[in-house]
N, CA, C and O atoms as CSV, one atom per row, in Angstrom:
chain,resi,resn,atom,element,x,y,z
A,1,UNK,N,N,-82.812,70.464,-153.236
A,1,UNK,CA,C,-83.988,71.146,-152.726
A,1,UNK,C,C,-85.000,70.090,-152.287
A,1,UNK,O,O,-85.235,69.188,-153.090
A,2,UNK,N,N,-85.678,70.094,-151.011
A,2,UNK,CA,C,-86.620,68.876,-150.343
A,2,UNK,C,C,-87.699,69.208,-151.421
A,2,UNK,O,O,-87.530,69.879,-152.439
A,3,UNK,N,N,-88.614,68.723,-151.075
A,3,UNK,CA,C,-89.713,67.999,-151.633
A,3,UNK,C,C,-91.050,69.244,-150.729
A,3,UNK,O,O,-92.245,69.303,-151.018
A,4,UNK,N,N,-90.592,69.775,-150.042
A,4,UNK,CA,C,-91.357,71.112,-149.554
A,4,UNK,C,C,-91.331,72.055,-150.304
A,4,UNK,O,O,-92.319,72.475,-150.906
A,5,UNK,N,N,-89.845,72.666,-150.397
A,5,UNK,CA,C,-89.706,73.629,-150.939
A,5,UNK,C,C,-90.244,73.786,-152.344
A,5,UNK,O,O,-90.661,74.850,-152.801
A,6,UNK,N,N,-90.181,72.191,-153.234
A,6,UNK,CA,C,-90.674,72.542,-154.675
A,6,UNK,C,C,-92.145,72.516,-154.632
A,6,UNK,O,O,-92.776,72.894,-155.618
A,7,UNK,N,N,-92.792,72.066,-153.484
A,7,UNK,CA,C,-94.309,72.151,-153.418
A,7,UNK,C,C,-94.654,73.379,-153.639
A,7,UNK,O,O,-95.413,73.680,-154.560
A,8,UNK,N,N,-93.892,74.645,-152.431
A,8,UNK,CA,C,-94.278,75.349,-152.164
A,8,UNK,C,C,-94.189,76.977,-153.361
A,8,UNK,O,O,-94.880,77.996,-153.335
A,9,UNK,N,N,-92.776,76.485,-154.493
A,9,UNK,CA,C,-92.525,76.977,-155.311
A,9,UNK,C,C,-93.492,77.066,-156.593
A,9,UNK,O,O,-93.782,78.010,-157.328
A,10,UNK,N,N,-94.003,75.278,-156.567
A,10,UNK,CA,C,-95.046,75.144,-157.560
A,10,UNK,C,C,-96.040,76.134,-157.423
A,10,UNK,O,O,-96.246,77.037,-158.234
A,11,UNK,N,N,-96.556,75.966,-156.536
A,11,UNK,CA,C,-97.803,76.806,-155.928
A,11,UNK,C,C,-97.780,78.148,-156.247
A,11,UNK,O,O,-98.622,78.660,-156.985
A,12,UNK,N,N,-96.734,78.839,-155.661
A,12,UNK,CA,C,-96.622,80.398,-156.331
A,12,UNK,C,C,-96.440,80.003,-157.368
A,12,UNK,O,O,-97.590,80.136,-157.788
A,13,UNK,N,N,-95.683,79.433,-158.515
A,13,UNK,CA,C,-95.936,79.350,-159.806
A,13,UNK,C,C,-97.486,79.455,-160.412
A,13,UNK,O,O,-97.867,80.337,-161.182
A,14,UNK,N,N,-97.824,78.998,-160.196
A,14,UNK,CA,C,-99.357,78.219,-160.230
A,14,UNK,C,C,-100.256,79.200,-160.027
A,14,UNK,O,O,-101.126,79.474,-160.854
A,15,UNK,N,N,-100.109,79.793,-158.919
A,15,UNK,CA,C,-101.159,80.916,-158.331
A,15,UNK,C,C,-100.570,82.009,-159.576
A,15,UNK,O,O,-101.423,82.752,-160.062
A,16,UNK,N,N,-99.517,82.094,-159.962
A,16,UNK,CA,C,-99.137,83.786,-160.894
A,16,UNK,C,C,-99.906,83.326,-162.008
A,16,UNK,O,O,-100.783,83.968,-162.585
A,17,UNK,N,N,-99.439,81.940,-162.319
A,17,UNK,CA,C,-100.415,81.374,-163.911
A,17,UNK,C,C,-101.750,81.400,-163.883
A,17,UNK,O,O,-102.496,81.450,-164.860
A,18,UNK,N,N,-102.085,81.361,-162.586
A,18,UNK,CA,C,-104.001,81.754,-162.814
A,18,UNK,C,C,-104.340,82.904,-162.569
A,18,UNK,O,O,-105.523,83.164,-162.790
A,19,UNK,N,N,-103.589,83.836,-162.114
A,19,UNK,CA,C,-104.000,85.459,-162.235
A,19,UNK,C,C,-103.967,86.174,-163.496
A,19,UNK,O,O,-104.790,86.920,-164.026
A,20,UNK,N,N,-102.324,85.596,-164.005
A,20,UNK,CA,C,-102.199,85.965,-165.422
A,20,UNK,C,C,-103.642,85.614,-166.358
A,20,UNK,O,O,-104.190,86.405,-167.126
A,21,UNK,N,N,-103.955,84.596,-166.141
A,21,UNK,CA,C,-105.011,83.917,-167.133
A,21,UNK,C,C,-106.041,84.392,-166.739
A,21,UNK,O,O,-106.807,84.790,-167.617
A,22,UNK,N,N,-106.410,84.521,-165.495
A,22,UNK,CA,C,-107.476,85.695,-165.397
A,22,UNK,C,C,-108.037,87.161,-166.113
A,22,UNK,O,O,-109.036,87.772,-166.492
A,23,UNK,N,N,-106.636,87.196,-165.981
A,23,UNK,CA,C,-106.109,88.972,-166.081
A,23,UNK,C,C,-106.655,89.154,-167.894
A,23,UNK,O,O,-107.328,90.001,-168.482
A,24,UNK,N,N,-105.953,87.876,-168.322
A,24,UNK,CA,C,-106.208,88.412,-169.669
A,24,UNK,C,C,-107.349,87.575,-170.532
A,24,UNK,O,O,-107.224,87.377,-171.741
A,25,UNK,N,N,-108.718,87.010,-169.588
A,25,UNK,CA,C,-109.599,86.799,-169.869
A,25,UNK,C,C,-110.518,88.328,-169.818
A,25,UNK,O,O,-111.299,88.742,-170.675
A,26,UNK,N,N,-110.128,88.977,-168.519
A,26,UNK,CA,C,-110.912,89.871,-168.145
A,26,UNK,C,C,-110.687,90.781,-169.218
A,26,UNK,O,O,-111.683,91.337,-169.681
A,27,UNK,N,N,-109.374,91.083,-169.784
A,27,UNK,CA,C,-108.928,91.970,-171.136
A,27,UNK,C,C,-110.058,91.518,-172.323
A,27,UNK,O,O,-110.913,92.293,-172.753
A,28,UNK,N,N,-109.912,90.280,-172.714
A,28,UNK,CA,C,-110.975,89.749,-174.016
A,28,UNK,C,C,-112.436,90.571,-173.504
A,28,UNK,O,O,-113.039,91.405,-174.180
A,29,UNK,N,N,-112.784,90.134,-172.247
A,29,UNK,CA,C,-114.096,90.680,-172.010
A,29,UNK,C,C,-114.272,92.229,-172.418
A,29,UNK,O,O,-114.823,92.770,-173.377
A,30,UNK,N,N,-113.760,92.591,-171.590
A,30,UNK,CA,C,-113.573,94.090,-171.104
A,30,UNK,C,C,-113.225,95.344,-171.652
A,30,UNK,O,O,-113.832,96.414,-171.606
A,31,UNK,N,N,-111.823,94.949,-172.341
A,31,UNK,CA,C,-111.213,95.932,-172.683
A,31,UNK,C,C,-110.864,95.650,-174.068
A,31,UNK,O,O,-110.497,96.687,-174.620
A,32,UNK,N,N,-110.835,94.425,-174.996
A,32,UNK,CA,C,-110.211,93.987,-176.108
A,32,UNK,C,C,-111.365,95.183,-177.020
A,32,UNK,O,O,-110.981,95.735,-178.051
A,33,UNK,N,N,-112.500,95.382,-176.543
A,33,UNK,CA,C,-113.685,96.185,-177.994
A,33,UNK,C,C,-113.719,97.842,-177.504
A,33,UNK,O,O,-112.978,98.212,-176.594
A,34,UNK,N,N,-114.250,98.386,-177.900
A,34,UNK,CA,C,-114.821,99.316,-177.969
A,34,UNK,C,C,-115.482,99.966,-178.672
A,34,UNK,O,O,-115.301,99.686,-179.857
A,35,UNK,N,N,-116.527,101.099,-178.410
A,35,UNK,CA,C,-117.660,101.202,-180.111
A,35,UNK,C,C,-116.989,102.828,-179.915
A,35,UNK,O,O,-116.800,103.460,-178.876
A,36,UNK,N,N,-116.704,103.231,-181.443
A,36,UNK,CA,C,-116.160,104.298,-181.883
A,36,UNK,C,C,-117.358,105.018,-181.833
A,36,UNK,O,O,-117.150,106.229,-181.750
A,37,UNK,N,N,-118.541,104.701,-181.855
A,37,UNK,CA,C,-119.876,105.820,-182.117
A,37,UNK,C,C,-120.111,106.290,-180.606
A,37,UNK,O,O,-120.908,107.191,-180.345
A,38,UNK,N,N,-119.392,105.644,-179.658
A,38,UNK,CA,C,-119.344,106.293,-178.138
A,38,UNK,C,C,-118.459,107.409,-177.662
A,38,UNK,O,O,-118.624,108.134,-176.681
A,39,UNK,N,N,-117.224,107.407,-178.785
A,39,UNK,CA,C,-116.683,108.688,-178.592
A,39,UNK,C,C,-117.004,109.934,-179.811
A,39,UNK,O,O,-117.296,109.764,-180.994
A,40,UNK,N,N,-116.878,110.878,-179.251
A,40,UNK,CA,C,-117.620,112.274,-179.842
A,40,UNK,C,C,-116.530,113.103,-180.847
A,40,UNK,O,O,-116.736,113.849,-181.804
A,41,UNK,N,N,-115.445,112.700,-180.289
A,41,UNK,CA,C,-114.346,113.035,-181.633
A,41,UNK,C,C,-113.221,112.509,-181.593
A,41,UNK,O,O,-113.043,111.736,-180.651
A,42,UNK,N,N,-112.221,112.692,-182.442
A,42,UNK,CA,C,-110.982,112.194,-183.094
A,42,UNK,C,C,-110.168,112.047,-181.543
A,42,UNK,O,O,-109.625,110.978,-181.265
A,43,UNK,N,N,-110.148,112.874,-180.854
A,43,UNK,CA,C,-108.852,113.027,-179.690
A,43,UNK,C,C,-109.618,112.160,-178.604
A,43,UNK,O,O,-108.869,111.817,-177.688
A,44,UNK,N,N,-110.886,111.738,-178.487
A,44,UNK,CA,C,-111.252,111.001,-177.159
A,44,UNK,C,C,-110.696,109.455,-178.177
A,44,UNK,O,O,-110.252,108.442,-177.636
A,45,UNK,N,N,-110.844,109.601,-179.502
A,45,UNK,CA,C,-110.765,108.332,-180.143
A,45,UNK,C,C,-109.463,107.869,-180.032
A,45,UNK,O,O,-109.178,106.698,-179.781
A,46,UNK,N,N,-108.657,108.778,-180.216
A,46,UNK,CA,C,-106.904,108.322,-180.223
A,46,UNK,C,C,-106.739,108.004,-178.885
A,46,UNK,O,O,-106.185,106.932,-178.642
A,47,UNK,N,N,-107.100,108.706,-177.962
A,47,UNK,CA,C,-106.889,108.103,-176.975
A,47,UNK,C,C,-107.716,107.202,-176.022
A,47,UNK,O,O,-107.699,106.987,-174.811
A,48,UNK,N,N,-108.354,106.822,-176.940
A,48,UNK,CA,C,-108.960,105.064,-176.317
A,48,UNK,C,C,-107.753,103.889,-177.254
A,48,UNK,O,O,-107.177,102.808,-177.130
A,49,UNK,N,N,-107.902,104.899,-178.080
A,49,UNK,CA,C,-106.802,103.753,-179.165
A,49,UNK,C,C,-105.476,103.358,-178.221
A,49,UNK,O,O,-104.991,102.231,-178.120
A,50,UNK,N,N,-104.986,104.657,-177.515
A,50,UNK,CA,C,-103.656,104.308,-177.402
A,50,UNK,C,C,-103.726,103.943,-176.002
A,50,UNK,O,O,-102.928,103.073,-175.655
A,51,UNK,N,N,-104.630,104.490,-174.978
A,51,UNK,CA,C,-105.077,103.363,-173.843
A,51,UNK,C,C,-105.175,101.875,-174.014
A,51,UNK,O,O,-105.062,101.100,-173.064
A,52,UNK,N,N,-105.425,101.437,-175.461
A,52,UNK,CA,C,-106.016,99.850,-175.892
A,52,UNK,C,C,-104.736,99.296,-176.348
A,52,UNK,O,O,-104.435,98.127,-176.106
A,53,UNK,N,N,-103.744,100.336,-177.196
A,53,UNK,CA,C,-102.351,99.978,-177.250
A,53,UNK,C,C,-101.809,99.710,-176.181
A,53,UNK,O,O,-101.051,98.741,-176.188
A,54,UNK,N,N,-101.949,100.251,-175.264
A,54,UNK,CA,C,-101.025,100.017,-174.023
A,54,UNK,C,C,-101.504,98.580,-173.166
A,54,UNK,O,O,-100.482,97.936,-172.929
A,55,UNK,N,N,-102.648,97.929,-172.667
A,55,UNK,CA,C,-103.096,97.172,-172.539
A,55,UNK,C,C,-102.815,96.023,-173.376
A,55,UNK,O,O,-102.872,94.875,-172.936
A,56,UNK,N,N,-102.537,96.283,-174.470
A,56,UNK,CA,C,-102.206,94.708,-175.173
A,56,UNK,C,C,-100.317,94.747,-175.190
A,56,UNK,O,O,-99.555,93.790,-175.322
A,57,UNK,N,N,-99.940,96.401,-174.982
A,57,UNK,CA,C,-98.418,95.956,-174.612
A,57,UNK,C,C,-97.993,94.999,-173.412
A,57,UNK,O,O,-97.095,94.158,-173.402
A,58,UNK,N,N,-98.796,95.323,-172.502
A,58,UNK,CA,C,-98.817,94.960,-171.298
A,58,UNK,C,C,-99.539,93.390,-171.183
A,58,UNK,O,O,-99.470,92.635,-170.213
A,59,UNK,N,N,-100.041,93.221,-172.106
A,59,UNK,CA,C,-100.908,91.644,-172.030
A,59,UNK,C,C,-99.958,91.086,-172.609
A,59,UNK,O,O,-100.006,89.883,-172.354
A,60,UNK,N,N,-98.667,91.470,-173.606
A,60,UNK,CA,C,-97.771,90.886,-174.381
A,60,UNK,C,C,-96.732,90.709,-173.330
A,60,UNK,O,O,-96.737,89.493,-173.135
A,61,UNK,N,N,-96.049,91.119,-172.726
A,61,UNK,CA,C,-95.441,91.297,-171.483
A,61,UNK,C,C,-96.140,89.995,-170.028
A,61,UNK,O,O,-95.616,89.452,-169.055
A,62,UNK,N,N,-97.335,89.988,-170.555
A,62,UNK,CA,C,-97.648,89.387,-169.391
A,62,UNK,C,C,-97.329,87.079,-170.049
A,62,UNK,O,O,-96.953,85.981,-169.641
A,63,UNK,N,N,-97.934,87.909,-171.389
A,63,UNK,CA,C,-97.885,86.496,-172.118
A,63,UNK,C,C,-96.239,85.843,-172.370
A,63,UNK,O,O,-96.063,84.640,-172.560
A,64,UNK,N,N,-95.061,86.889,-172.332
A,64,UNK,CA,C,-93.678,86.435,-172.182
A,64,UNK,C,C,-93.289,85.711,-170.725
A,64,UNK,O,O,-92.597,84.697,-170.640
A,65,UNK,N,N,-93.946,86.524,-169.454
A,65,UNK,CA,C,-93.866,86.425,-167.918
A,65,UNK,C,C,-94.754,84.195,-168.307
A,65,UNK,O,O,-94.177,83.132,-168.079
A,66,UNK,N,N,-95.750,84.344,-168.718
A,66,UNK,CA,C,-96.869,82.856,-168.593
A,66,UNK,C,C,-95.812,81.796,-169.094
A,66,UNK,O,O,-95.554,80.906,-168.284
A,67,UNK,N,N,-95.011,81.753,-170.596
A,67,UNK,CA,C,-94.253,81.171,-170.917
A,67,UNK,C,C,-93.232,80.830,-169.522
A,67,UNK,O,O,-93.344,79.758,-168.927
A,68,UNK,N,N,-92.278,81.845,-169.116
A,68,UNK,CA,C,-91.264,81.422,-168.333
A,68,UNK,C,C,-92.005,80.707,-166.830
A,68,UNK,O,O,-91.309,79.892,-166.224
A,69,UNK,N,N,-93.135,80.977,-166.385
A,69,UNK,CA,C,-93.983,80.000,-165.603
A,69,UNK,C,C,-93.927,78.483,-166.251
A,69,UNK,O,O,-93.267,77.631,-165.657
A,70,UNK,N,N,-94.493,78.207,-167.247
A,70,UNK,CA,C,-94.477,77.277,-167.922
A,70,UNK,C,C,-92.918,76.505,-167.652
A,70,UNK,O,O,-92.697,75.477,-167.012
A,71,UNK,N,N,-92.057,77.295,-168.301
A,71,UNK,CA,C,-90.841,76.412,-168.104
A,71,UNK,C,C,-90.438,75.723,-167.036
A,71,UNK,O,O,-90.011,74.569,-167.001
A,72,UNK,N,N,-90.683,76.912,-165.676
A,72,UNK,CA,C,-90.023,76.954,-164.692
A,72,UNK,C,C,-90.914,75.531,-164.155
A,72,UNK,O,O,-90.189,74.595,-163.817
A,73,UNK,N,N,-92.427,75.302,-164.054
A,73,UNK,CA,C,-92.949,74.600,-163.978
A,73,UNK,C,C,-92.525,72.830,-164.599
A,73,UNK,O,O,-92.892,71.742,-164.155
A,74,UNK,N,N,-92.017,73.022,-165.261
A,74,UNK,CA,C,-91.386,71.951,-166.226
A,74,UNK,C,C,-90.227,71.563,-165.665
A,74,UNK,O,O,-89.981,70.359,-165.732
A,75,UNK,N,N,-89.033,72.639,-164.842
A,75,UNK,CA,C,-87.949,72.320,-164.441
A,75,UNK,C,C,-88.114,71.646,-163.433
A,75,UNK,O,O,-87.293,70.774,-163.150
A,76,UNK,N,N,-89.399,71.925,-162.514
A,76,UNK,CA,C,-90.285,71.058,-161.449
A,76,UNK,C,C,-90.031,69.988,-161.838
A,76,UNK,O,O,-89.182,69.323,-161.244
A,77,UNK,N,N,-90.564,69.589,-162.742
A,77,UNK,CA,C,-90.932,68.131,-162.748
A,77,UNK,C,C,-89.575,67.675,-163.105
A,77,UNK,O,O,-89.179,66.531,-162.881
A,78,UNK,N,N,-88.855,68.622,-163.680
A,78,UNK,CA,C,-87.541,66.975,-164.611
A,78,UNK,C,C,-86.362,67.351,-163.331
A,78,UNK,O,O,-85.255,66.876,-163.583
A,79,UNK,N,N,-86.435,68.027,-162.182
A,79,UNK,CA,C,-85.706,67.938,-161.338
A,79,UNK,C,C,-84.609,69.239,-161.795
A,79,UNK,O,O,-83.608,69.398,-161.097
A,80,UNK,N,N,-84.775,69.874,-162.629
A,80,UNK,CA,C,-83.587,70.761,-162.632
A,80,UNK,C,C,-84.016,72.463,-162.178
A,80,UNK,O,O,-83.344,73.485,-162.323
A,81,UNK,N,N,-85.463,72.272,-161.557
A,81,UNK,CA,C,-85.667,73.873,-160.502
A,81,UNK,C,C,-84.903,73.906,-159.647
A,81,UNK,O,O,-84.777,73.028,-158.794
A,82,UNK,N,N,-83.982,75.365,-159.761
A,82,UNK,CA,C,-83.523,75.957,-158.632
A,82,UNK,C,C,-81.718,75.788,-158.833
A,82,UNK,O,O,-80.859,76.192,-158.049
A,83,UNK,N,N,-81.510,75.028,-160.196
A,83,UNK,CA,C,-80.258,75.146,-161.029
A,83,UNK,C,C,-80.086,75.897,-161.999
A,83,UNK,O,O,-80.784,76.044,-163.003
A,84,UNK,N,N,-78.692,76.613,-161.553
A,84,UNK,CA,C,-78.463,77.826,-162.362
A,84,UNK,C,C,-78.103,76.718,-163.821
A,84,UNK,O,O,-77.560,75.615,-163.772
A,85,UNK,N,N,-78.623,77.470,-165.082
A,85,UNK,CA,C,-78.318,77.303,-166.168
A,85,UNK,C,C,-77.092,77.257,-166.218
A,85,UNK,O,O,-76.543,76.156,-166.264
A,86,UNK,N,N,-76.242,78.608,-166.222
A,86,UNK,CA,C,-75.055,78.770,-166.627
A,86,UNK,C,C,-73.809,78.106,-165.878
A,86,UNK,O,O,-72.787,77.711,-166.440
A,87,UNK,N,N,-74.079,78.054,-164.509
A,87,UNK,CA,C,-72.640,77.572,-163.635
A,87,UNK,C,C,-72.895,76.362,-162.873
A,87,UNK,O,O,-72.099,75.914,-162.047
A,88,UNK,N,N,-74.530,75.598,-163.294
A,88,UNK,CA,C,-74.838,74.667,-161.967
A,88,UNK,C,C,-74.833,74.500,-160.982
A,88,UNK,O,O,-74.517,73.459,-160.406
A,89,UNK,N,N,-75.281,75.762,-160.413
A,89,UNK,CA,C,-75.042,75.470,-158.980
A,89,UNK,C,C,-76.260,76.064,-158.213
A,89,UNK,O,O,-77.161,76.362,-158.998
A,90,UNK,N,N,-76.468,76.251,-157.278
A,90,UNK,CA,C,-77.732,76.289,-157.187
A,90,UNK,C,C,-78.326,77.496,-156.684
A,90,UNK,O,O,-77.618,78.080,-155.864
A,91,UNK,N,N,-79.163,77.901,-156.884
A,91,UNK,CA,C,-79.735,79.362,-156.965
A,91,UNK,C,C,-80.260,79.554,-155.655
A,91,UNK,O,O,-81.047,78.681,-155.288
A,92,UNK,N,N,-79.988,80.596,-154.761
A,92,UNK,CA,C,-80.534,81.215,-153.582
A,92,UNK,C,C,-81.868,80.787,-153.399
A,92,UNK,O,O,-82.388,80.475,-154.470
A,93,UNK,N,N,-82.535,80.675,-152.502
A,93,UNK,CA,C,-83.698,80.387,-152.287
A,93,UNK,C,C,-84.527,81.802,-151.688
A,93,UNK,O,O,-85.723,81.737,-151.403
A,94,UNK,N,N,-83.691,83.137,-151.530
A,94,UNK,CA,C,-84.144,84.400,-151.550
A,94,UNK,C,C,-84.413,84.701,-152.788
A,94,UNK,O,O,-85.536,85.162,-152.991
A,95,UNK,N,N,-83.372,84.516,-154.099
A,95,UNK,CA,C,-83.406,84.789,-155.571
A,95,UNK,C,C,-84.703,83.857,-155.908
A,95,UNK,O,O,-85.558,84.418,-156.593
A,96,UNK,N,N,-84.902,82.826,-155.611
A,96,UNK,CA,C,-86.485,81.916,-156.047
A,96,UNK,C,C,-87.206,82.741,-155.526
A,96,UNK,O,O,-87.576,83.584,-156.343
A,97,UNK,N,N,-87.767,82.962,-154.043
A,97,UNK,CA,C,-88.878,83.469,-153.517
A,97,UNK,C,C,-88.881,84.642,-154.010
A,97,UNK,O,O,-90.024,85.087,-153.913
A,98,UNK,N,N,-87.871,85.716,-154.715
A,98,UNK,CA,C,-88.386,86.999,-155.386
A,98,UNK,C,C,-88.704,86.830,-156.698
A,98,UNK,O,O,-89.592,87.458,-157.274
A,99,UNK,N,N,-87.804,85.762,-157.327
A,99,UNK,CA,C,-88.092,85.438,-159.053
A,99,UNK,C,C,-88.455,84.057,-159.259
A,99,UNK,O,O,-87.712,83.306,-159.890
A,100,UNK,N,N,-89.500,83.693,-158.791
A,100,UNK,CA,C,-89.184,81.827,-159.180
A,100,UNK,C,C,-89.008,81.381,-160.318
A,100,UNK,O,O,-88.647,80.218,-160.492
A,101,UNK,N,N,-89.198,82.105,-161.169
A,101,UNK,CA,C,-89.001,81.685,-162.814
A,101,UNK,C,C,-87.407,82.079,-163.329
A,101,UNK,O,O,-87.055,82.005,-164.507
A,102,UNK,N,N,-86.576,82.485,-162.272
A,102,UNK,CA,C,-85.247,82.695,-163.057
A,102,UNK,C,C,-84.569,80.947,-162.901
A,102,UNK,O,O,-84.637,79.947,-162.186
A,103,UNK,N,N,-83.950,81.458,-164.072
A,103,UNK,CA,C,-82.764,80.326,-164.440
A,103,UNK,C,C,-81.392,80.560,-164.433
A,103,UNK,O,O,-80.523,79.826,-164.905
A,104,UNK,N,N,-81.253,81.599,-163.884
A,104,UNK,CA,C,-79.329,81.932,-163.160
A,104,UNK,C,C,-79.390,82.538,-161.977
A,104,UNK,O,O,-80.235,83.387,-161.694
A,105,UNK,N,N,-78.193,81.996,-160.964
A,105,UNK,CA,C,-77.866,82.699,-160.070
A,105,UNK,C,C,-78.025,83.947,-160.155
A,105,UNK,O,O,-78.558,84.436,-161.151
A,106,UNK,N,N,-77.506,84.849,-158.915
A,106,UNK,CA,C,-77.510,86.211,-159.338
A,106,UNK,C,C,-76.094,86.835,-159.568
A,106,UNK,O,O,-75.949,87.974,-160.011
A,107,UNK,N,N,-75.175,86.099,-159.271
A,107,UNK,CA,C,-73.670,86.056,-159.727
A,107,UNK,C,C,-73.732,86.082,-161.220
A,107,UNK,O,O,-73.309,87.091,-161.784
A,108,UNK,N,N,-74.292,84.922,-162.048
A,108,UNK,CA,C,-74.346,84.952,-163.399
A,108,UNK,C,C,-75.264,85.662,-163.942
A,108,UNK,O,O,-75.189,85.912,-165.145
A,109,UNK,N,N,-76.231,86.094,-163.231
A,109,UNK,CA,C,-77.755,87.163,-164.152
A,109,UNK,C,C,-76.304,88.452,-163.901
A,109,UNK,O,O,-75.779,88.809,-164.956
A,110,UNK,N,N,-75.910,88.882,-163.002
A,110,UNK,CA,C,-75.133,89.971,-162.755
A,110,UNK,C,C,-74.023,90.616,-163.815
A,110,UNK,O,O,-73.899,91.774,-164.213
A,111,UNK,N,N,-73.168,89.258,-164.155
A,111,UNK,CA,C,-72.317,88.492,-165.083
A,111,UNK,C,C,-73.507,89.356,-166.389
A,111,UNK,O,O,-73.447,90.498,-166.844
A,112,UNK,N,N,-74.154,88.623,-166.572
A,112,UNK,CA,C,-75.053,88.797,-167.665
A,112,UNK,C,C,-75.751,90.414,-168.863
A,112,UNK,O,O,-75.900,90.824,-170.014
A,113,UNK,N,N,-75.934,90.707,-167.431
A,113,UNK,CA,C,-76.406,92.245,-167.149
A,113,UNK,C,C,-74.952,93.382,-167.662
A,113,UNK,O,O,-74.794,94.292,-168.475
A,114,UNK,N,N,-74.279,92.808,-166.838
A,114,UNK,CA,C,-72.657,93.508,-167.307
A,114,UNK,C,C,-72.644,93.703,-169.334
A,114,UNK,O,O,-72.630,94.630,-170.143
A,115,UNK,N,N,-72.660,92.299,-169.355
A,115,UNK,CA,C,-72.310,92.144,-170.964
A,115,UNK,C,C,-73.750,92.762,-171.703
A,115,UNK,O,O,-73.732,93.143,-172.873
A,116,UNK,N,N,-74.902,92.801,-170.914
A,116,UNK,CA,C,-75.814,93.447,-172.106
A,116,UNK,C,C,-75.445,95.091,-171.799
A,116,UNK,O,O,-75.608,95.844,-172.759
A,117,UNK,N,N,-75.080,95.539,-170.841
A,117,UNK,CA,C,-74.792,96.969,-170.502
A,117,UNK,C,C,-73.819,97.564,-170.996
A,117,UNK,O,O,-73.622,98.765,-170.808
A,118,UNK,N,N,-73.023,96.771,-171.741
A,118,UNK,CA,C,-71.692,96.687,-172.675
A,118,UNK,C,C,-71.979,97.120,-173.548
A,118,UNK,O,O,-71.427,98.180,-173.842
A,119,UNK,N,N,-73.042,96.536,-174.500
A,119,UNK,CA,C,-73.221,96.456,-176.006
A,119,UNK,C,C,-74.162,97.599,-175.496
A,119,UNK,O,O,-73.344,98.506,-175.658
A,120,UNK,N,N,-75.120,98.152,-175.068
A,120,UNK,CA,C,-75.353,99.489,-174.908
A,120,UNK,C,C,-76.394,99.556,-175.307
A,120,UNK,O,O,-76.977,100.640,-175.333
């Protein structure tokens, strides 16, 4: 892979890692509190609760997505972005521009998918 393409990979990396980090600054601000003496009974309360559940499912989800940035970012540097883990060989550059953070072809994610669809 030239020396373009991983520029240009970094970058969307980079740009998702500062939205993410945005995203879940704006959560601490925003959405992490709420004052229970603002709702008027039990059912507006449960459901701020479980609106606030869902938001930190989704911030947990987002914090698994920041990690695999991280890595993928890392494979940048030690030269092994854009190599499939499993078969070495090298990953589509359609499969990067939709997932840049994967680490298998789509032959072996496919492969993969099979055997978790197995166990059920």
């Amino acid at each position: 892979m030239n020396q373009k393409d991983l520029k240009r990979y970094k970058k969307m990396l980079e740009d998702s890692k500062a939205s993410l980090l945005e995203s879940a600054k704006k959560t601490l601000v925003e959405e992490s509190s709420f004052d229970t003496d603002d709702l008027p009974d039990e059912i507006d309360l449960a459901s701020s609760e479980y609106a606030q559940s869902m938001v930190f499912r989704l911030r947990d989800r987002e914090k698994f997505l920041l990690q695999k940035i991280e890595k993928a970012l890392v494979r940048i540097e030690d030269g092994t972005f854009g190599v499939c883990e499993r078969c070495e060989e090298d990953i589509s550059p359609k499969r990067l521009e939709a997932r840049p953070v994967t680490t298998l072809c789509i032959r072996c994610k496919e492969e993969q998918e099979k055997k978790e669809k197995s166990y059920g």
